[in-house]
Backbone as a chain_set.jsonl record, in Angstrom:
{"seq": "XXXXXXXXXXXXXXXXXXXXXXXXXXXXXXXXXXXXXXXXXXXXXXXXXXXXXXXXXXXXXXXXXXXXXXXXX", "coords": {"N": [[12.057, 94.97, 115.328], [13.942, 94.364, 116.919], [13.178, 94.189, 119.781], [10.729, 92.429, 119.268], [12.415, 89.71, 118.618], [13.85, 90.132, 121.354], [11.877, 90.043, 123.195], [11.198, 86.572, 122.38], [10.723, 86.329, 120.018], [10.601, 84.197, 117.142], [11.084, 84.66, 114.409], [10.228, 87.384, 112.258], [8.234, 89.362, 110.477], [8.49, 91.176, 107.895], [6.966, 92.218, 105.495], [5.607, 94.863, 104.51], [7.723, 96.823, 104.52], [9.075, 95.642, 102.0], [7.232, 95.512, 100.512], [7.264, 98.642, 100.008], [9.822, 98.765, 99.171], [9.581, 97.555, 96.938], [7.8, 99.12, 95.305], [8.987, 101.092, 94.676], [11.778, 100.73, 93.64], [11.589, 98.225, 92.071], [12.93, 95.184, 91.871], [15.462, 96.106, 92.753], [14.597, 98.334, 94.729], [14.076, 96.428, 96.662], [16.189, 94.936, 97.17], [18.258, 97.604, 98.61], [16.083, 98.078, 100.674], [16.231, 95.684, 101.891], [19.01, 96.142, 102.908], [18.742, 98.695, 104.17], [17.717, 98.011, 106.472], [19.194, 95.842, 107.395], [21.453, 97.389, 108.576], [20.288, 99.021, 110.039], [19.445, 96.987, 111.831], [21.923, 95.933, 112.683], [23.059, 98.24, 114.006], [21.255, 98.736, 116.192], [21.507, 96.182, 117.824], [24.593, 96.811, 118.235], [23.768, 99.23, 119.654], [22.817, 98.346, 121.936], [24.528, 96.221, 123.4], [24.873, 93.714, 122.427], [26.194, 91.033, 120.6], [25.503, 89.54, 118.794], [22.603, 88.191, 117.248], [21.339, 85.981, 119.138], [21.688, 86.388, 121.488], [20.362, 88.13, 122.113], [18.181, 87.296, 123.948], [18.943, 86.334, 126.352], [19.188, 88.816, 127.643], [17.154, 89.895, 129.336], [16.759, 92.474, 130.269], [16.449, 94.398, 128.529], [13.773, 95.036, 127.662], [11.606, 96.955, 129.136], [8.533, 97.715, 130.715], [5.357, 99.794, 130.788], [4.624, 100.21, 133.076], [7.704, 101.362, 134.333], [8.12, 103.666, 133.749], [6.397, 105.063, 134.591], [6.929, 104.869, 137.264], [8.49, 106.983, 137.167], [7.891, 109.285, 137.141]], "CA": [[12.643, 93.659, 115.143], [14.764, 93.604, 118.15], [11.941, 94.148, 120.647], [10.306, 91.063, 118.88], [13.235, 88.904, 119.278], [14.195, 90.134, 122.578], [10.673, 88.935, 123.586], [11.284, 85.248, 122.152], [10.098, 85.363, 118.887], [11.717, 83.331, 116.109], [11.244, 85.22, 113.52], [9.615, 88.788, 112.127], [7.483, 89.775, 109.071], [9.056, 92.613, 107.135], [6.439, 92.42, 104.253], [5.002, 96.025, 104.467], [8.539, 97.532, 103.406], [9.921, 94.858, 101.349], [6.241, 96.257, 99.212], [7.416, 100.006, 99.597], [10.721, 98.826, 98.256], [9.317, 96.866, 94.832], [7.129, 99.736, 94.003], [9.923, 102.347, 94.869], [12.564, 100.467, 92.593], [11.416, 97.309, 92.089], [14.217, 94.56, 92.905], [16.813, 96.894, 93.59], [14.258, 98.884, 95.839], [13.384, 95.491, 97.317], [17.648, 94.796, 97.56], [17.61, 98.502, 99.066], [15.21, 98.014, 102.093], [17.313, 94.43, 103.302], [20.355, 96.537, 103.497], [18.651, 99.343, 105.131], [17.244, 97.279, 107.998], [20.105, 94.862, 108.129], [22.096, 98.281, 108.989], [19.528, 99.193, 111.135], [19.196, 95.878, 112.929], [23.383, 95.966, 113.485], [23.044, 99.486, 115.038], [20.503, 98.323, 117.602], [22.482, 95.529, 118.559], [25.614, 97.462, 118.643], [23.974, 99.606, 121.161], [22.345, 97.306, 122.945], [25.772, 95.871, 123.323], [24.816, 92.39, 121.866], [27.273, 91.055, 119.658], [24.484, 88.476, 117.92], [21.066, 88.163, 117.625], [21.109, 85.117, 119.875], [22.552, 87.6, 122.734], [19.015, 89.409, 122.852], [17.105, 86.85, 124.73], [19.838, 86.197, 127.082], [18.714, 89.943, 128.256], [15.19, 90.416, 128.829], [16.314, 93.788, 130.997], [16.395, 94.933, 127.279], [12.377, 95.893, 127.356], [11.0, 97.814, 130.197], [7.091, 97.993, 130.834], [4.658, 101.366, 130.985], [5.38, 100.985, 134.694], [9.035, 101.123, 134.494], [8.442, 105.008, 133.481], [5.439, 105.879, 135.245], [7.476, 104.858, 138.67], [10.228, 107.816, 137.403], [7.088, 110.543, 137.626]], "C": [[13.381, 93.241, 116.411], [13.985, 93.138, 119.149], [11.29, 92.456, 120.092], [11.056, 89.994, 119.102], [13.573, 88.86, 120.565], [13.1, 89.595, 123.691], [10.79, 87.226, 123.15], [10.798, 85.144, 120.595], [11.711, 85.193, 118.088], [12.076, 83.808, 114.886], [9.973, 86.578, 112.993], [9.391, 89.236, 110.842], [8.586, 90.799, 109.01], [7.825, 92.742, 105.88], [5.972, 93.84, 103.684], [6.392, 96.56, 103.779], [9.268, 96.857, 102.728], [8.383, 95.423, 99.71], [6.93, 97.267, 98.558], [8.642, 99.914, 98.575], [10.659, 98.614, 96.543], [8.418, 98.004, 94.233], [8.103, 100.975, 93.59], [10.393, 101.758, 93.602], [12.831, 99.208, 91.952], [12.23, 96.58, 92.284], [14.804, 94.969, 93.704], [16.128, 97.576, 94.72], [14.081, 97.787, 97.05], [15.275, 94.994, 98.147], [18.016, 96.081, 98.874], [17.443, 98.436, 100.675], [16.001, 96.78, 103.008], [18.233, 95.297, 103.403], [19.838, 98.074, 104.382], [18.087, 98.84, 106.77], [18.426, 96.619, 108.11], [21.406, 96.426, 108.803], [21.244, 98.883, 109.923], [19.847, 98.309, 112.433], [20.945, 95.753, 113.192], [23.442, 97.124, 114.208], [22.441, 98.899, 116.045], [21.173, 97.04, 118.127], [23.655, 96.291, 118.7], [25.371, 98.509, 120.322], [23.034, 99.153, 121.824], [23.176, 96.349, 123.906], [25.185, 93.828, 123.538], [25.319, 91.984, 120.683], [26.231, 90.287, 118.225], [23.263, 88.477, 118.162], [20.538, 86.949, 118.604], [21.404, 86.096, 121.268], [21.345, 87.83, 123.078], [18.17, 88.625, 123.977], [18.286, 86.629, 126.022], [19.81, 87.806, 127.939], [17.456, 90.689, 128.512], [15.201, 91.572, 129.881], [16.46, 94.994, 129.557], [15.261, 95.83, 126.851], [12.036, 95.758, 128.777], [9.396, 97.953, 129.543], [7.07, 99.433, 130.943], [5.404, 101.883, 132.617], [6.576, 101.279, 135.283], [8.672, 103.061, 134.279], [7.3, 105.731, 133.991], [6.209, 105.924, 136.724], [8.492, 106.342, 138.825], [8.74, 109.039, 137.592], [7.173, 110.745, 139.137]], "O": [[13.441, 92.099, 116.865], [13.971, 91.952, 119.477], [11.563, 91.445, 120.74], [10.52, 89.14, 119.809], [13.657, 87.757, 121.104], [13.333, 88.95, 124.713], [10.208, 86.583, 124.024], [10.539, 84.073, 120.047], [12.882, 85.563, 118.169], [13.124, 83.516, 114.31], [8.85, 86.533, 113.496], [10.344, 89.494, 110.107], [9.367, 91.136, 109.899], [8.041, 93.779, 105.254], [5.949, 93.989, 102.462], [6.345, 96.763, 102.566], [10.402, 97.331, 102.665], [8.548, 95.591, 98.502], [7.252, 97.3, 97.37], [8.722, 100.563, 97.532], [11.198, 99.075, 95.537], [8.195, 98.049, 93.024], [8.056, 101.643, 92.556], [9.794, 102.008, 92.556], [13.895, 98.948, 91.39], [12.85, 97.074, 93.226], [14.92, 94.671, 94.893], [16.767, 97.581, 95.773], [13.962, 98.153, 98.22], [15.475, 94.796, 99.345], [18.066, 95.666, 100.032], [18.252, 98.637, 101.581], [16.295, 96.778, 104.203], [18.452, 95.274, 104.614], [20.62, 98.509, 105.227], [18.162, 99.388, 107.869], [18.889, 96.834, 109.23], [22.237, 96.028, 109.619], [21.915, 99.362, 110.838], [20.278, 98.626, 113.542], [21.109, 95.315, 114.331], [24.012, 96.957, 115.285], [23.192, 98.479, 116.925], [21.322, 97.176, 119.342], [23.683, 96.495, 119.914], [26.02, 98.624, 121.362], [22.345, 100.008, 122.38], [22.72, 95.813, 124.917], [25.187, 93.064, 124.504], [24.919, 92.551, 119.666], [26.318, 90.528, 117.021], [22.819, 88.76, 119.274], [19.334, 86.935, 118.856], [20.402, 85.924, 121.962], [21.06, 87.783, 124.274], [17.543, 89.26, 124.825], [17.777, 87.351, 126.879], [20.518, 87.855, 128.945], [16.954, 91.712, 128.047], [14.145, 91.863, 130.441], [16.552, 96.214, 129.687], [15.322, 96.834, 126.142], [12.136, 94.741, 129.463], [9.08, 98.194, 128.378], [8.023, 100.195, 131.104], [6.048, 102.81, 133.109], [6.679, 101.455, 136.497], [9.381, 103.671, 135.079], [7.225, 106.951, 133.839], [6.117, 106.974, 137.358], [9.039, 106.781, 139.837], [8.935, 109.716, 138.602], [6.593, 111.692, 139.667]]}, "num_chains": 1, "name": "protein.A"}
């Protein structure tokens, strides 16, 4: 999700585990899965050190290319 925003997008499917959640515990698994990503998605901003999700594009040294880690070989 961050990666996706931090690239420009506007917004980001979740549908695949918003499924796993309704068959896990149906609503509540579906309640569940938003609060495990939205605790997710505040960690990765926290250390990303972006206070808001508007912050991320405002840093596009956020994602590094292949060649950013082939140069360290």
């Amino acid at each position: 999700v961050i990666k996706a925003l931090a690239l420009g997008a506007r917004a980001v499917f979740i549908g695949r585990p918003i499924l796993w959640g309704l068959c896990y515990d149906g609503v509540n698994g579906v309640e569940e899965v938003f609060a495990i990503l939205r605790k997710e998605l505040d960690m990765a901003l926290a250390l990303s050190g972006c206070s808001r999700l508007s912050h991320l594009s405002e840093k596009p040294s956020l994602i590094v290319s292949q060649n950013y880690y082939k140069s360290m070989l």
